[in-house]
CSV table of C-alpha atoms and ligand atoms in Angstrom, one decimal:
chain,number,residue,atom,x,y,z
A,1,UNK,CA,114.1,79.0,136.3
A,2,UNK,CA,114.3,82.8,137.0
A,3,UNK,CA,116.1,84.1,134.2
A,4,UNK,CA,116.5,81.3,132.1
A,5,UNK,CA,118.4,79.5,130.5
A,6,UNK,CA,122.2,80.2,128.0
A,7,UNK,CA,124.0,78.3,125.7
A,8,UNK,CA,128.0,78.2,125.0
A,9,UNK,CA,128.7,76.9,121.3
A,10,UNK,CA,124.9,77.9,120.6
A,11,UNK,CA,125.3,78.6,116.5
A,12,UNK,CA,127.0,75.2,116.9
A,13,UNK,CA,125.4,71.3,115.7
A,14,UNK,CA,124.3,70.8,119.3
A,15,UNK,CA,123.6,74.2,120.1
A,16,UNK,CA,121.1,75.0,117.5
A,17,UNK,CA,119.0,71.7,119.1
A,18,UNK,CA,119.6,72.9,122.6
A,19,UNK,CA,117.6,75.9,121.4
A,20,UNK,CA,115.2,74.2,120.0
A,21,UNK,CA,114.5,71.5,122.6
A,22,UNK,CA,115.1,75.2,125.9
A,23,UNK,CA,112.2,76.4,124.2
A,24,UNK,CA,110.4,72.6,123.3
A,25,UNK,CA,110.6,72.2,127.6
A,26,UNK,CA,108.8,75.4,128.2
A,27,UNK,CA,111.6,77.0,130.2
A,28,UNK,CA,113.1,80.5,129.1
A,29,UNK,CA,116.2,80.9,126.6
A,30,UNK,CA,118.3,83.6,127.4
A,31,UNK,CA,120.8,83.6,124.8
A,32,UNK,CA,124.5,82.3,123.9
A,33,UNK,CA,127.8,83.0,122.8
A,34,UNK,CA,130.1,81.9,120.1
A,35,UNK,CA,132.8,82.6,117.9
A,36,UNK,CA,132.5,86.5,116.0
A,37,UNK,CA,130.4,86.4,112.6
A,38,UNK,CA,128.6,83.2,113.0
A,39,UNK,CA,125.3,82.8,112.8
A,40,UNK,CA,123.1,82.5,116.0
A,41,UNK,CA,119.7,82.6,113.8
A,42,UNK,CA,118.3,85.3,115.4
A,43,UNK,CA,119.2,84.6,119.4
A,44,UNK,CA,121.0,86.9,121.4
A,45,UNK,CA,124.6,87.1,121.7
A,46,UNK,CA,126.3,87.8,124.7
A,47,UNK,CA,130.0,89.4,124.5
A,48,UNK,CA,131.4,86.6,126.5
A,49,UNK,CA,131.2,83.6,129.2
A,50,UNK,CA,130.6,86.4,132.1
A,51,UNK,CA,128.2,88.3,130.2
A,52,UNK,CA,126.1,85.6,129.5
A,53,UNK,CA,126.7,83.5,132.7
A,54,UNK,CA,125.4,86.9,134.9
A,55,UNK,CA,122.3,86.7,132.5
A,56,UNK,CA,120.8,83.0,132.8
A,57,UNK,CA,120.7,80.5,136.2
A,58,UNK,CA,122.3,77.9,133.9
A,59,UNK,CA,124.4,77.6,131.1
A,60,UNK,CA,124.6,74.8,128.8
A,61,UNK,CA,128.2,74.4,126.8
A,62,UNK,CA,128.6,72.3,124.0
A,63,UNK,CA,131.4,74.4,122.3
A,64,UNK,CA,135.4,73.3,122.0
A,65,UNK,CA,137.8,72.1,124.8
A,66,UNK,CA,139.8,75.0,124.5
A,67,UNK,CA,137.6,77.4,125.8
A,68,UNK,CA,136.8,74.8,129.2
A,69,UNK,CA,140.3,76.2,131.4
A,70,UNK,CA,138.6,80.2,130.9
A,71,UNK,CA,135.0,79.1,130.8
A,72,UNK,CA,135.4,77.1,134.9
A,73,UNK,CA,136.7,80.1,137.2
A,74,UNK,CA,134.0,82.7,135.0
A,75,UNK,CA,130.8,80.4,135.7
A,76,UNK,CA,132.3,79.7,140.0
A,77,UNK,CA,132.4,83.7,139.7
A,78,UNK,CA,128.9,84.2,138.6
A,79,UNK,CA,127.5,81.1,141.0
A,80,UNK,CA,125.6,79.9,137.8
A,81,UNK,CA,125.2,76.4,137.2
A,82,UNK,CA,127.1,74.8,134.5
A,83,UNK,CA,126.0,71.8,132.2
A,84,UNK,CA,129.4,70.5,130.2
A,85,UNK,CA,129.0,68.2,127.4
A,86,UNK,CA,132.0,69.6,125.5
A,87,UNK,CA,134.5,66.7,125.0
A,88,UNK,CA,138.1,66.3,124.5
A,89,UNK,CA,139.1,68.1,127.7
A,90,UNK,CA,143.1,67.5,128.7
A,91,UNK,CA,143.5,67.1,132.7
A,92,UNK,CA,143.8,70.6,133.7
A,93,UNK,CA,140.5,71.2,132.0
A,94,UNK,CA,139.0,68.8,133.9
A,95,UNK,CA,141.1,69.9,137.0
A,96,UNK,CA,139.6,73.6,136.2
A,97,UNK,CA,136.0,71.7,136.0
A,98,UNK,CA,136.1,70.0,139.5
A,99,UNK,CA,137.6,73.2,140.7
A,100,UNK,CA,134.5,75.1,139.7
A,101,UNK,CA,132.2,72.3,141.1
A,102,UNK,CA,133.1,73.4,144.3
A,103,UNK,CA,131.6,76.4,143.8
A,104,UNK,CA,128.6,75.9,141.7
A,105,UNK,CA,126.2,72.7,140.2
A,106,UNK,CA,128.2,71.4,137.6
A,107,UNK,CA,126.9,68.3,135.4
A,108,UNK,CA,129.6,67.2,133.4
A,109,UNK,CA,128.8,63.5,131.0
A,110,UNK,CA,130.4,63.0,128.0
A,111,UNK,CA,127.0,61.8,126.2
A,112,UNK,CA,123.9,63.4,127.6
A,113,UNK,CA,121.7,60.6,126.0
A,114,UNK,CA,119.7,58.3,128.5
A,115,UNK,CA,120.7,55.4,126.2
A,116,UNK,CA,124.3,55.8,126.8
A,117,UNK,CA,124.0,56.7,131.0
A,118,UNK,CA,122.5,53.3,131.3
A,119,UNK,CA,125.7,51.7,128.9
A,120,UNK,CA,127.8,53.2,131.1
A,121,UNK,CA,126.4,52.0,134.2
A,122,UNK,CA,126.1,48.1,132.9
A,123,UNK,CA,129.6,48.7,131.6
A,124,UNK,CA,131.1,49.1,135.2
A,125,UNK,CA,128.7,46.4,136.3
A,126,UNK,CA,129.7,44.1,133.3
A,127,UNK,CA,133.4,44.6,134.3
A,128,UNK,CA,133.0,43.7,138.0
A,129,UNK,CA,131.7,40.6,137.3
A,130,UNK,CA,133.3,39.4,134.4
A,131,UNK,CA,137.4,38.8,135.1
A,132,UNK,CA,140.2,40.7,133.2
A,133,UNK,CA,142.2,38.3,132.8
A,134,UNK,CA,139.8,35.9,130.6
A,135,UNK,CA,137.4,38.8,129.1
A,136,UNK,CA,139.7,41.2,127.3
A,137,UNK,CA,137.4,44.6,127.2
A,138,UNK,CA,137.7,46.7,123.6
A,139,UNK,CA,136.0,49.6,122.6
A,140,UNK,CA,134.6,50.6,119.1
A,141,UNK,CA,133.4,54.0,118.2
A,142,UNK,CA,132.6,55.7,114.7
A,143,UNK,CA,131.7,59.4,114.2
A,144,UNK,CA,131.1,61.8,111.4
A,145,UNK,CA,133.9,63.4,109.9
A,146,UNK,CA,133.9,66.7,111.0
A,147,UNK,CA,134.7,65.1,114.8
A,148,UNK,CA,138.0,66.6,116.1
A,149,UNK,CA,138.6,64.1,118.7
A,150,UNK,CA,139.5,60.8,119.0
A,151,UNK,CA,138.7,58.7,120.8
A,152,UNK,CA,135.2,60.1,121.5
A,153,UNK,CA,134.6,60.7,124.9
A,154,UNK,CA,131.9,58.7,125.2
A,155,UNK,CA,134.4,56.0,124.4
A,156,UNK,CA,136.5,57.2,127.2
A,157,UNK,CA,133.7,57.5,129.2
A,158,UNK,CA,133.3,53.9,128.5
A,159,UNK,CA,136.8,52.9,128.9
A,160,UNK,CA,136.4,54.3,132.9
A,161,UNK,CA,133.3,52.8,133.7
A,162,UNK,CA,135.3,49.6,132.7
A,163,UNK,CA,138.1,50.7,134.5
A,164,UNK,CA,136.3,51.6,137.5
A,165,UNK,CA,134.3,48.4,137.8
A,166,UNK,CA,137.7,46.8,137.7
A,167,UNK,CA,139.5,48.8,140.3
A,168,UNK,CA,142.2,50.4,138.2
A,169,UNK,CA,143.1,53.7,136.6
A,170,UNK,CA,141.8,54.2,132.9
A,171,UNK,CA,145.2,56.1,132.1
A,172,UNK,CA,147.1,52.7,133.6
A,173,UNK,CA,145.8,50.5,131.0
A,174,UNK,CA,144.8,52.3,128.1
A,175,UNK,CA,146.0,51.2,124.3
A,176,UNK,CA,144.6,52.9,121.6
A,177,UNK,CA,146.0,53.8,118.1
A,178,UNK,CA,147.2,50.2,117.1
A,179,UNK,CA,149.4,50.6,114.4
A,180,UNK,CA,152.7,48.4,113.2
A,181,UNK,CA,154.8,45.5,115.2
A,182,UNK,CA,152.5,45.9,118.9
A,183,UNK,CA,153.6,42.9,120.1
A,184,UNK,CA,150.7,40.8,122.1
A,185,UNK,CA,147.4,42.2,123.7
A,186,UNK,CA,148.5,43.1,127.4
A,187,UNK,CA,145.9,41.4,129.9
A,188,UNK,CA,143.9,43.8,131.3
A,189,UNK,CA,144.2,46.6,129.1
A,190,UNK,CA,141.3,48.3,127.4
A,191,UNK,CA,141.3,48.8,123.8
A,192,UNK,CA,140.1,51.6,121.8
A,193,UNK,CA,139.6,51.9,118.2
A,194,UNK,CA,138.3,54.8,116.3
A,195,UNK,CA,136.6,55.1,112.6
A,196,UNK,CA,135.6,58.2,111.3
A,197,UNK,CA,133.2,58.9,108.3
A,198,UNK,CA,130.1,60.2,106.3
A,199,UNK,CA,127.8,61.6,109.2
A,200,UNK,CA,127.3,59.0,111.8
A,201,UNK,CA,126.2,60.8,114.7
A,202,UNK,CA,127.1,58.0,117.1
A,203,UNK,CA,128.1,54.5,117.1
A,204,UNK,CA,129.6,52.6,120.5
A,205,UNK,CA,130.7,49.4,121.4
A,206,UNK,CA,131.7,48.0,124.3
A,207,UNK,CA,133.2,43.9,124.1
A,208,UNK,CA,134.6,41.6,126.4
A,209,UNK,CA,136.3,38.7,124.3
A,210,UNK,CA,137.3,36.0,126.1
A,211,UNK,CA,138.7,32.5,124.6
A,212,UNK,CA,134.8,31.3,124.8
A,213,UNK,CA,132.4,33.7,124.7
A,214,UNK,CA,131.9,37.2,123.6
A,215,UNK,CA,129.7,40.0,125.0
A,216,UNK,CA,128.4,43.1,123.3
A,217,UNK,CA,126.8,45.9,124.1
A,218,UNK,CA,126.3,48.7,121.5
A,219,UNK,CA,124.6,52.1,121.7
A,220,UNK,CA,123.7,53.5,118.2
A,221,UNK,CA,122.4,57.5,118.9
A,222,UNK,CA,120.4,58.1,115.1
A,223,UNK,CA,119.6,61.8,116.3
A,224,UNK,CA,121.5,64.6,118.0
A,225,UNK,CA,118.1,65.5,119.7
A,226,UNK,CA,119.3,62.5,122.1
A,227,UNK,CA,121.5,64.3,123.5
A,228,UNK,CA,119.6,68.0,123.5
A,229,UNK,CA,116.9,66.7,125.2
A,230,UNK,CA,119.0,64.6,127.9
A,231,UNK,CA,121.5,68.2,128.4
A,232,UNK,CA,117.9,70.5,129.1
A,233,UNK,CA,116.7,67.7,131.6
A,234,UNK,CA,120.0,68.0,133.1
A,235,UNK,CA,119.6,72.1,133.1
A,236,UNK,CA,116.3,71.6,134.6
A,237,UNK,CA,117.3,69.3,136.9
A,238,UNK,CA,120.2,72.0,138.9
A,239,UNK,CA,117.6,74.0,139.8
A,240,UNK,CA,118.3,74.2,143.4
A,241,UNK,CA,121.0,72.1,143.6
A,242,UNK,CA,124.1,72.3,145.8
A,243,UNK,CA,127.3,72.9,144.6
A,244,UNK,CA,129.3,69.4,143.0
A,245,UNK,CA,130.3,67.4,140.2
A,246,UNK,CA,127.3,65.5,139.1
A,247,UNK,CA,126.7,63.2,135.9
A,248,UNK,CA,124.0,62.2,134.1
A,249,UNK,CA,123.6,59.0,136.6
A,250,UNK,CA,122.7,61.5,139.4
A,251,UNK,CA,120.2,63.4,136.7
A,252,UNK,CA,118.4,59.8,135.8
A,253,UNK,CA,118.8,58.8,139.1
A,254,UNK,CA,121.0,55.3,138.3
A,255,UNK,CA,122.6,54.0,141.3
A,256,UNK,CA,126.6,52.7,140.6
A,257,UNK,CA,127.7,49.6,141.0
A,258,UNK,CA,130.2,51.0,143.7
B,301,NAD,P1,130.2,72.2,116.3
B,301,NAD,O1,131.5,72.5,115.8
B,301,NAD,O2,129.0,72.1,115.3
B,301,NAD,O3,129.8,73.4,117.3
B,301,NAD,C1,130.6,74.0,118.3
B,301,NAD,C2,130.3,75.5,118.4
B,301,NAD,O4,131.1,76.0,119.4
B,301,NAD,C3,130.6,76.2,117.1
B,301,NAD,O5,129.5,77.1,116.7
B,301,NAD,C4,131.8,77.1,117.4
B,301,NAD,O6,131.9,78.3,116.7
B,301,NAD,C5,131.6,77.3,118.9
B,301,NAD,N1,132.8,77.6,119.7
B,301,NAD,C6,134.1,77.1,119.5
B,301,NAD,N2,134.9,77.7,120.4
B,301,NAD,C7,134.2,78.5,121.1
B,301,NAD,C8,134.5,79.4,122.2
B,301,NAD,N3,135.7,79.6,122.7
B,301,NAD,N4,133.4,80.1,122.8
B,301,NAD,C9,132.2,80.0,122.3
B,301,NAD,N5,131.8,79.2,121.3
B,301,NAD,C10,132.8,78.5,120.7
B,301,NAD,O7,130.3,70.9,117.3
B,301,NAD,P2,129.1,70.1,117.9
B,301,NAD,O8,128.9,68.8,117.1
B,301,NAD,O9,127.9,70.9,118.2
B,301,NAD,O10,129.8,69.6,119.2
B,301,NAD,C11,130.3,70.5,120.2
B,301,NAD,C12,131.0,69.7,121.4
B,301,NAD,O11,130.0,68.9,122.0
B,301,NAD,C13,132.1,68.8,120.9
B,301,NAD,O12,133.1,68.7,121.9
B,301,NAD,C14,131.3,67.4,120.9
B,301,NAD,O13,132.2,66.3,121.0
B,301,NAD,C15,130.4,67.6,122.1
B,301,NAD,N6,129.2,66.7,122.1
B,301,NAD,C16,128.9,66.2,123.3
B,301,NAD,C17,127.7,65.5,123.4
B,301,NAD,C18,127.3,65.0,124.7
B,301,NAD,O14,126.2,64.4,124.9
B,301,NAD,N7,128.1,65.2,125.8
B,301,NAD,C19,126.9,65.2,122.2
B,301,NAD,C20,127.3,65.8,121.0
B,301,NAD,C21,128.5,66.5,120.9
């Protein structure tokens, strides 16, 4: 890396670490950006996205979903590769994020852990094998309190790895929020439910109930630094990369099941 490397959210949880673990990889840190009058502990601010996307080859975000929509067409602009690991993006965002991919080395993953890549990859595999209507699939997630989405989107994440391994749309079978008279599970649908509390950093799981026999796999992340390390691998690793929409499969190198 040239100029180095800047962070988007960096006076953040996450970005603090992903200062910490730039400069831990021996690569350079340029600076960041975040809201006016926080505080960046002594790295440099940039006045915005462009600013700081001209200064560094790649910029890691890990800010709020409402900055994604602005955040895509400035990084394209620049030609600076972009690693995302803000979640709770709507459609468009993600619309804005492929959009940009076209133009520059985007790694978008909703958990930059290595734990986590290789959940999502035996989820898909898990649900290819194992038939919806026998193994009904539901996922649990709990987060600190301060979270502002639900469910997380490593959950989601889950949800369409399950999805894909079945061959259908995450959005056409999705049922979260239980709550009152639901009437009877729907076969096939995917499940979500959400706790939030005291400062869990992480907790996932992934089950397939059937009448039987139940299977579950759970990822428990103990340490933000999980997924700081796992985002500066991934900034490392678009060095040199062409323009597209990679994950963090393509960055561990974990072939799909399809
Ligand atoms: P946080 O609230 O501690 O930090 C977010 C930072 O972004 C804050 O400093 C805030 O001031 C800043 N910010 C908000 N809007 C901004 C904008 N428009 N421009 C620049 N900076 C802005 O949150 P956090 O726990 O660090 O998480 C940040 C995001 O990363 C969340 O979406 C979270 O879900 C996600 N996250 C992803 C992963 C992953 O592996 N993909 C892991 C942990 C957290």
């Amino acid at each position: 890396m040239d100029k180095g490397i800047g962070i988007a959210g960096i006076a953040g949880r996450m970005g603090r670490l992903l200062a910490e673990e730039v400069l831990a990889a021996g690569a350079k840190l340029v600076g960041g950006i975040d809201r006016p009058g926080v505080d960046a502990q002594g790295a440099t601010l940039f006045a915005d996205i462009a600013a700081l996307a001209a200064a560094a080859d790649v910029v890691l975000e890990f800010a709020h979903a409402s900055a994604v929509a602005a955040h895509a067409p400035a990084m394209a602009a620049a030609g600076t590769a972009w690693v995302l690991g803000t979640t709770g993006l709507s459609a468009a965002d993600e619309a804005a994020v492929a959009r940009a991919a076209e133009r520059i080395a985007v790694v978008y993953a909703p958990n930059f852990s290595a734990g986590v890549t290789l959940v999502l990859a035996l989820a898909e595999r898990m649900a290819a094998a194992l038939p919806a209507e026998q193994y009904d699939a539901e996922i649990v997630e709990m987060h600190h309190r301060q979270k502002v989405d639900a469910p997380s989107g490593t959950a989601i994440g889950l949800g369409r790895a399950v999805a894909k391994g079945r061959g259908v749309e995450l959005e056409a079978v999705k049922q979260s929020g239980r709550d009152g008279h639901t009437g009877a599970r729907r076969t096939g649908a995917i499940g979500f439910a959400t706790l939030r509390g005291g400062q869990v950093v992480g907790e996932h799981t992934l089950l397939f109930a059937a009448a039987a026999e139940h299977i579950a796999i759970t990822h428990r992340a103990f340490d933000r630094r999980a997924f700081a390390a796992g985002a500066v691998r991934a900034a490392l690793w678009t060095r040199g990369r062409p323009p597209g929409l990679y994950s963090m499969m393509d960055v561990l190198g974990i072939s799909q099941a399809r």
